Amino acid sequence: MFDNLSDKLDKALHVLKGHGQITEINVAETLKEVRRALLDADVNFKIAKEFTNRVKEKALGQNVLTNLQPGQLMVKIVKDELTELMGGEAEEIDLTGNPSVILMSGLQGSGKTTFSGKLANYLNNKKSKKPLLVACDVYRPAAIDQLHVVGEQIGVEVFSDRENNDPVSIAKSGIAYAKTIGCNVVIIDTAGRLAVDEQMMNEIANIHKAITPQETLFVVDSMTGQDAVNTAKAFNDILNFDGVILTKLDGDTRGGAAISIKSVVDKPIKFIGTGEKMEAIDVFYPSRMADRILG
Ligand code: GDP
């Protein structure tokens, strides 16, 4: 993953690595290449431009031109800035409620149901957590079935109510049920549509308002490039969500979404999905991701 971006950034920085002595022109040219690599990877134009400006300022501030190892210093500056751009530190989810309610949002196909299962499994493996999954997609019976299959696979109970077509009431009943069986985390999977539309937004906004979750997570397919950023913005405008889940990072993604989303909505990426299996979940560490991108 990120091969494209890694190769390009590596090439851009390689020019500098070879130089014992570099000039301002070398730096400018390298930064231009870095910017091009970011744009090619679907990073938003403004963000790429601001990024290279910051790198330039830092490079000059740290006297890269007179440094004994200017190439290495530049690589370090680019890495640090990239880490910062993706959020700096890893951010955990808030599990302080009893139960802690986690609301999943996102488009259909983004990987919400799969991630709900992965998160439930991840938490279930922690001694002190007992999760419950709640199926709130009232439009697609297959989605409810899918969550039940996932729940069975990981040994986590799933609450659903096929007779009820009101997702707000299902979510509330799910939380009430969790309390009766001693679950301390409730993960609510919701209906998504193929594109942002008013009905979906109203529905998720209503659920959000009715249950005031500890964590509202926005799930997004990292393969969707700039669309991922636009969708994130639309959901954040409505939900002011707490974190982003970036799925399908195992695929042929160009990685730009990871870089752009944080800066556009100013919300941390909390987890990543790296495959279809229930174990394919990782906490998002900005510095590890920067390492991966820079190779
Ligand atoms: P939902 O409509 O948002 O609930 O999306 P689903 O959870 O049903 O996922 C849509 C498709 O993406 C399914 O085929 C999943 O197996 C697949 N998927 C979900 N997460 C990942 C991931 O991290 N990597 C890969 N390769 N596939 C994923």
CSV table of C-alpha atoms and ligand atoms in Angstrom, one decimal:
chain,number,residue,atom,x,y,z
A,1,MET,CA,0.0,0.0,0.0
A,2,PHE,CA,1.0,3.6,-0.6
A,3,ASP,CA,3.6,2.2,-3.0
A,4,ASN,CA,3.0,5.0,-5.4
A,5,LEU,CA,3.3,7.8,-2.9
A,6,SER,CA,6.3,6.1,-1.2
A,7,ASP,CA,8.1,5.7,-4.4
A,8,LYS,CA,7.5,9.3,-5.5
A,9,LEU,CA,8.5,10.8,-2.2
A,10,ASP,CA,11.5,8.6,-2.0
A,11,LYS,CA,12.6,9.7,-5.5
A,12,ALA,CA,12.0,13.4,-4.6
A,13,LEU,CA,14.0,13.1,-1.4
A,14,HIS,CA,16.7,10.9,-3.0
A,15,VAL,CA,17.9,13.8,-5.1
A,16,LEU,CA,18.8,15.5,-1.8
A,17,LYS,CA,20.2,12.5,-0.1
A,18,GLY,CA,23.0,12.3,-2.6
A,19,HIS,CA,24.2,15.9,-1.9
A,20,GLY,CA,26.8,16.7,0.7
A,21,GLN,CA,26.1,20.3,-0.1
A,22,ILE,CA,22.7,21.5,-1.2
A,23,THR,CA,21.4,24.7,-2.5
A,24,GLU,CA,18.2,26.5,-2.1
A,25,ILE,CA,17.4,25.5,-5.7
A,26,ASN,CA,17.8,21.8,-4.8
A,27,VAL,CA,15.4,22.3,-1.8
A,28,ALA,CA,12.9,24.1,-3.9
A,29,GLU,CA,13.0,21.4,-6.6
A,30,THR,CA,12.6,18.6,-4.1
A,31,LEU,CA,9.7,20.3,-2.5
A,32,LYS,CA,8.0,20.7,-5.8
A,33,GLU,CA,8.4,17.0,-6.4
A,34,VAL,CA,7.1,16.2,-2.9
A,35,ARG,CA,4.1,18.4,-3.6
A,36,ARG,CA,3.5,16.6,-6.9
A,37,ALA,CA,3.8,13.2,-5.2
A,38,LEU,CA,1.2,14.3,-2.7
A,39,LEU,CA,-1.2,15.6,-5.3
A,40,ASP,CA,-0.8,12.4,-7.3
A,41,ALA,CA,-1.8,10.5,-4.2
A,42,ASP,CA,-5.0,12.5,-4.1
A,43,VAL,CA,-4.0,14.8,-1.3
A,44,ASN,CA,-6.0,18.0,-1.5
A,45,PHE,CA,-4.2,20.8,-3.3
A,46,LYS,CA,-4.3,23.4,-0.5
A,47,ILE,CA,-3.1,20.8,2.0
A,48,ALA,CA,-0.2,19.8,-0.2
A,49,LYS,CA,0.8,23.4,-0.7
A,50,GLU,CA,0.6,24.3,3.0
A,51,PHE,CA,2.5,21.1,3.7
A,52,THR,CA,5.5,21.9,1.5
A,53,ASN,CA,5.5,25.5,2.7
A,54,ARG,CA,5.8,24.3,6.3
A,55,VAL,CA,8.6,21.9,5.3
A,56,LYS,CA,10.4,24.7,3.6
A,57,GLU,CA,10.1,27.0,6.5
A,58,LYS,CA,11.4,24.4,8.9
A,59,ALA,CA,14.2,23.3,6.6
A,60,LEU,CA,15.5,26.9,6.3
A,61,GLY,CA,14.9,27.5,10.1
A,62,GLN,CA,17.0,24.4,10.8
A,63,ASN,CA,19.7,25.6,8.4
A,64,VAL,CA,19.4,22.6,6.1
A,65,LEU,CA,21.7,24.2,3.7
A,66,THR,CA,24.7,24.2,6.0
A,67,ASN,CA,23.8,20.9,7.8
A,68,LEU,CA,26.4,18.1,7.3
A,69,GLN,CA,23.7,15.7,6.3
A,70,PRO,CA,21.1,17.8,4.6
A,71,GLY,CA,19.3,15.0,2.9
A,72,GLN,CA,18.7,13.1,6.1
A,73,LEU,CA,17.6,16.3,7.8
A,74,MET,CA,15.1,17.0,5.0
A,75,VAL,CA,13.7,13.4,5.2
A,76,LYS,CA,13.3,13.9,9.0
A,77,ILE,CA,11.5,17.2,8.5
A,78,VAL,CA,9.2,15.7,5.9
A,79,LYS,CA,8.4,12.7,8.1
A,80,ASP,CA,7.7,14.9,11.2
A,81,GLU,CA,5.4,17.1,9.2
A,82,LEU,CA,3.6,14.2,7.7
A,83,THR,CA,3.1,12.7,11.1
A,84,GLU,CA,1.8,16.0,12.4
A,85,LEU,CA,-0.5,16.4,9.4
A,86,MET,CA,-2.1,13.0,10.2
A,87,GLY,CA,-2.7,14.0,13.8
A,88,GLY,CA,0.6,13.6,15.7
A,89,GLU,CA,-0.3,11.1,18.4
A,90,ALA,CA,-2.6,8.1,18.3
A,91,GLU,CA,-6.0,8.9,19.8
A,92,GLU,CA,-8.0,6.4,21.7
A,93,ILE,CA,-11.8,5.9,21.7
A,94,ASP,CA,-13.7,7.0,24.8
A,95,LEU,CA,-14.9,4.0,26.7
A,96,THR,CA,-15.7,5.7,30.0
A,97,GLY,CA,-19.5,5.4,29.8
A,98,ASN,CA,-21.5,2.6,31.3
A,99,PRO,CA,-22.4,1.4,28.8
A,100,SER,CA,-20.2,3.4,26.4
A,101,VAL,CA,-22.2,3.9,23.3
A,102,ILE,CA,-20.4,4.0,19.9
A,103,LEU,CA,-22.3,5.2,16.9
A,104,MET,CA,-21.1,4.2,13.4
A,105,SER,CA,-21.7,6.4,10.5
A,106,GLY,CA,-20.7,6.4,6.8
A,107,LEU,CA,-21.8,5.5,3.4
A,108,GLN,CA,-23.0,2.1,2.3
A,109,GLY,CA,-20.1,-0.1,1.4
A,110,SER,CA,-17.6,1.9,3.4
A,111,GLY,CA,-17.1,-1.0,5.7
A,112,LYS,CA,-19.3,0.0,8.7
A,113,THR,CA,-20.7,-3.4,9.5
A,114,THR,CA,-17.3,-5.1,9.0
A,115,PHE,CA,-15.7,-2.5,11.3
A,116,SER,CA,-18.4,-2.8,13.9
A,117,GLY,CA,-17.6,-6.5,14.1
A,118,LYS,CA,-13.8,-5.8,14.2
A,119,LEU,CA,-14.2,-3.3,17.0
A,120,ALA,CA,-16.5,-5.6,19.0
A,121,ASN,CA,-14.0,-8.4,18.6
A,122,TYR,CA,-11.1,-6.1,19.5
A,123,LEU,CA,-12.9,-4.9,22.7
A,124,ASN,CA,-14.2,-8.4,23.5
A,125,ASN,CA,-10.6,-9.5,23.7
A,126,LYS,CA,-10.0,-6.9,26.4
A,127,LYS,CA,-10.8,-8.4,29.8
A,128,SER,CA,-12.9,-5.6,31.1
A,129,LYS,CA,-15.1,-5.1,28.0
A,130,LYS,CA,-18.3,-6.8,27.1
A,131,PRO,CA,-19.7,-5.4,23.8
A,132,LEU,CA,-23.1,-5.6,22.3
A,133,LEU,CA,-23.7,-5.0,18.6
A,134,VAL,CA,-26.9,-3.3,17.5
A,135,ALA,CA,-28.3,-3.5,14.0
A,136,CYS,CA,-30.0,-0.3,13.0
A,137,ASP,CA,-30.2,-0.6,9.2
A,138,VAL,CA,-34.0,-0.9,8.7
A,139,TYR,CA,-33.8,-0.9,4.9
A,140,ARG,CA,-31.7,-3.9,4.1
A,141,PRO,CA,-32.6,-7.2,5.9
A,142,ALA,CA,-29.3,-8.5,4.5
A,143,ALA,CA,-27.4,-5.9,6.5
A,144,ILE,CA,-29.0,-7.3,9.7
A,145,ASP,CA,-28.2,-10.8,8.7
A,146,GLN,CA,-24.6,-9.7,8.0
A,147,LEU,CA,-24.2,-8.3,11.5
A,148,HIS,CA,-25.6,-11.5,13.0
A,149,VAL,CA,-23.2,-13.6,11.0
A,150,VAL,CA,-20.3,-11.4,12.2
A,151,GLY,CA,-21.5,-11.5,15.8
A,152,GLU,CA,-21.7,-15.3,15.7
A,153,GLN,CA,-18.2,-15.5,14.2
A,154,ILE,CA,-16.7,-13.4,17.0
A,155,GLY,CA,-18.9,-14.6,19.9
A,156,VAL,CA,-20.6,-11.2,20.5
A,157,GLU,CA,-24.3,-10.8,20.9
A,158,VAL,CA,-26.3,-8.9,18.3
A,159,PHE,CA,-29.4,-7.0,19.1
A,160,SER,CA,-31.9,-6.5,16.2
A,161,ASP,CA,-35.6,-5.9,15.8
A,162,ARG,CA,-36.8,-6.8,12.3
A,163,GLU,CA,-40.4,-5.8,13.1
A,164,ASN,CA,-39.4,-2.2,13.9
A,165,ASN,CA,-38.6,0.3,11.2
A,166,ASP,CA,-37.6,3.1,13.4
A,167,PRO,CA,-33.8,3.2,13.9
A,168,VAL,CA,-34.0,5.6,16.8
A,169,SER,CA,-36.2,3.3,18.8
A,170,ILE,CA,-34.0,0.2,17.9
A,171,ALA,CA,-30.9,2.1,19.1
A,172,LYS,CA,-32.6,3.0,22.4
A,173,SER,CA,-33.9,-0.5,22.9
A,174,GLY,CA,-30.4,-1.9,22.1
A,175,ILE,CA,-28.9,0.3,24.8
A,176,ALA,CA,-31.5,-0.6,27.3
A,177,TYR,CA,-31.0,-4.3,26.5
A,178,ALA,CA,-27.2,-3.9,26.9
A,179,LYS,CA,-27.8,-2.7,30.5
A,180,THR,CA,-30.0,-5.7,31.3
A,181,ILE,CA,-27.4,-8.2,30.2
A,182,GLY,CA,-24.4,-6.3,31.7
A,183,CYS,CA,-22.7,-5.1,28.4
A,184,ASN,CA,-20.5,-2.1,29.0
A,185,VAL,CA,-20.0,-1.2,25.3
A,186,VAL,CA,-22.8,-0.8,22.7
A,187,ILE,CA,-21.8,-0.5,19.1
A,188,ILE,CA,-24.5,0.8,16.8
A,189,ASP,CA,-24.3,-0.1,13.2
A,190,THR,CA,-26.4,2.3,11.0
A,191,ALA,CA,-27.8,2.4,7.4
A,192,GLY,CA,-25.7,4.1,4.8
A,193,ARG,CA,-26.5,5.0,1.3
A,194,LEU,CA,-24.3,5.1,-1.8
A,195,ALA,CA,-24.0,8.8,-1.7
A,196,VAL,CA,-24.7,11.6,0.8
A,197,ASP,CA,-28.4,12.3,0.8
A,198,GLU,CA,-30.8,14.3,3.0
A,199,GLN,CA,-32.8,11.3,4.3
A,200,MET,CA,-29.7,9.4,5.5
A,201,MET,CA,-28.3,12.5,7.1
A,202,ASN,CA,-31.5,13.3,8.9
A,203,GLU,CA,-31.7,9.7,10.1
A,204,ILE,CA,-28.2,9.5,11.5
A,205,ALA,CA,-28.6,13.0,13.0
A,206,ASN,CA,-31.8,11.8,14.8
A,207,ILE,CA,-30.1,8.7,16.1
A,208,HIS,CA,-27.2,10.8,17.3
A,209,LYS,CA,-29.4,13.3,19.0
A,210,ALA,CA,-31.5,10.6,20.7
A,211,ILE,CA,-28.7,8.5,22.2
A,212,THR,CA,-25.9,11.0,22.7
A,213,PRO,CA,-23.1,8.5,22.1
A,214,GLN,CA,-19.7,8.7,23.8
A,215,GLU,CA,-18.1,8.2,20.4
A,216,THR,CA,-19.4,8.9,17.0
A,217,LEU,CA,-17.2,7.3,14.4
A,218,PHE,CA,-17.2,8.0,10.7
A,219,VAL,CA,-16.2,5.0,8.6
A,220,VAL,CA,-14.7,5.7,5.2
A,221,ASP,CA,-13.3,3.7,2.4
A,222,SER,CA,-9.7,4.9,1.8
A,223,MET,CA,-9.8,3.9,-1.8
A,224,THR,CA,-12.3,6.6,-2.6
A,225,GLY,CA,-9.7,9.4,-2.7
A,226,GLN,CA,-10.9,12.9,-2.7
A,227,ASP,CA,-14.5,11.7,-2.4
A,228,ALA,CA,-13.6,10.3,1.0
A,229,VAL,CA,-12.7,13.8,2.1
A,230,ASN,CA,-15.9,15.4,0.8
A,231,THR,CA,-18.0,12.7,2.5
A,232,ALA,CA,-16.1,13.2,5.7
A,233,LYS,CA,-16.9,16.9,5.6
A,234,ALA,CA,-20.6,16.3,4.9
A,235,PHE,CA,-20.9,13.9,7.9
A,236,ASN,CA,-18.8,16.0,10.2
A,237,ASP,CA,-21.0,19.1,9.4
A,238,ILE,CA,-24.0,17.1,10.6
A,239,LEU,CA,-22.6,15.0,13.4
A,240,ASN,CA,-19.4,16.7,14.6
A,241,PHE,CA,-18.0,13.2,14.9
A,242,ASP,CA,-15.2,12.2,17.2
A,243,GLY,CA,-13.0,10.1,15.0
A,244,VAL,CA,-12.5,8.6,11.6
A,245,ILE,CA,-12.1,4.9,10.7
A,246,LEU,CA,-10.1,4.4,7.5
A,247,THR,CA,-11.0,1.1,5.9
A,248,LYS,CA,-9.5,-0.9,3.0
A,249,LEU,CA,-6.0,0.3,3.6
A,250,ASP,CA,-4.9,-3.1,2.4
A,251,GLY,CA,-6.1,-2.3,-1.1
A,252,ASP,CA,-4.6,-0.4,-3.9
A,253,THR,CA,-5.1,3.0,-2.2
A,254,ARG,CA,-3.1,6.0,-3.0
A,255,GLY,CA,-3.2,7.1,0.6
A,256,GLY,CA,-4.2,10.7,0.1
A,257,ALA,CA,-7.4,10.3,2.2
A,258,ALA,CA,-5.4,9.5,5.3
A,259,ILE,CA,-3.4,12.7,4.8
A,260,SER,CA,-6.2,15.0,3.8
A,261,ILE,CA,-9.1,14.0,6.1
A,262,LYS,CA,-7.4,15.0,9.4
A,263,SER,CA,-6.6,18.4,8.1
A,264,VAL,CA,-10.0,19.0,6.4
A,265,VAL,CA,-12.3,18.0,9.3
A,266,ASP,CA,-9.7,18.3,12.1
A,267,LYS,CA,-10.7,15.0,13.6
A,268,PRO,CA,-8.3,12.1,14.4
A,269,ILE,CA,-8.2,8.9,12.5
A,270,LYS,CA,-8.6,6.4,15.3
A,271,PHE,CA,-8.5,3.0,13.6
A,272,ILE,CA,-7.7,1.5,10.3
A,273,GLY,CA,-9.1,-1.5,8.5
A,274,THR,CA,-6.6,-3.6,6.7
A,275,GLY,CA,-8.6,-6.6,5.4
A,276,GLU,CA,-11.9,-8.4,5.4
A,277,LYS,CA,-11.1,-10.6,8.4
A,278,MET,CA,-12.2,-9.7,11.9
A,279,GLU,CA,-8.6,-9.4,13.1
A,280,ALA,CA,-7.7,-6.9,10.3
A,281,ILE,CA,-8.0,-3.8,12.6
A,282,ASP,CA,-5.2,-1.6,13.9
A,283,VAL,CA,-5.0,1.5,16.0
A,284,PHE,CA,-3.9,4.4,13.7
A,285,TYR,CA,-0.4,5.7,14.6
A,286,PRO,CA,0.4,8.8,12.6
A,287,SER,CA,4.1,8.2,12.8
A,288,ARG,CA,3.9,4.6,11.7
A,289,MET,CA,1.8,5.7,8.8
A,290,ALA,CA,4.4,8.4,7.9
A,291,ASP,CA,7.1,5.7,8.0
A,292,ARG,CA,5.0,3.5,5.8
A,293,ILE,CA,4.4,6.3,3.3
A,294,LEU,CA,8.1,7.4,3.2
A,295,GLY,CA,9.3,3.8,3.1
B,1,GDP,P1,-21.2,-1.2,5.0
B,1,GDP,O1,-22.2,-1.2,3.9
B,1,GDP,O2,-20.6,0.1,5.3
B,1,GDP,O3,-21.7,-1.9,6.3
B,1,GDP,O4,-19.9,-2.1,4.5
B,1,GDP,P2,-19.5,-3.6,4.7
B,1,GDP,O5,-19.0,-3.8,6.1
B,1,GDP,O6,-20.6,-4.5,4.3
B,1,GDP,O7,-18.2,-3.7,3.8
B,1,GDP,C1,-18.3,-3.6,2.4
B,1,GDP,C2,-17.3,-4.5,1.7
B,1,GDP,O8,-16.0,-4.1,2.0
B,1,GDP,C3,-17.4,-6.0,2.2
B,1,GDP,O9,-17.2,-6.8,1.1
B,1,GDP,C4,-16.3,-6.1,3.2
B,1,GDP,O10,-15.8,-7.4,3.3
B,1,GDP,C5,-15.2,-5.1,2.6
B,1,GDP,N1,-14.3,-4.5,3.6
B,1,GDP,C6,-14.7,-3.9,4.8
B,1,GDP,N2,-13.5,-3.5,5.4
B,1,GDP,C7,-12.5,-3.9,4.6
B,1,GDP,C8,-11.1,-3.7,4.7
B,1,GDP,O11,-10.5,-3.1,5.7
B,1,GDP,N3,-10.3,-4.2,3.7
B,1,GDP,C9,-10.9,-4.9,2.7
B,1,GDP,N4,-10.1,-5.4,1.7
B,1,GDP,N5,-12.2,-5.0,2.5
B,1,GDP,C10,-13.0,-4.5,3.5
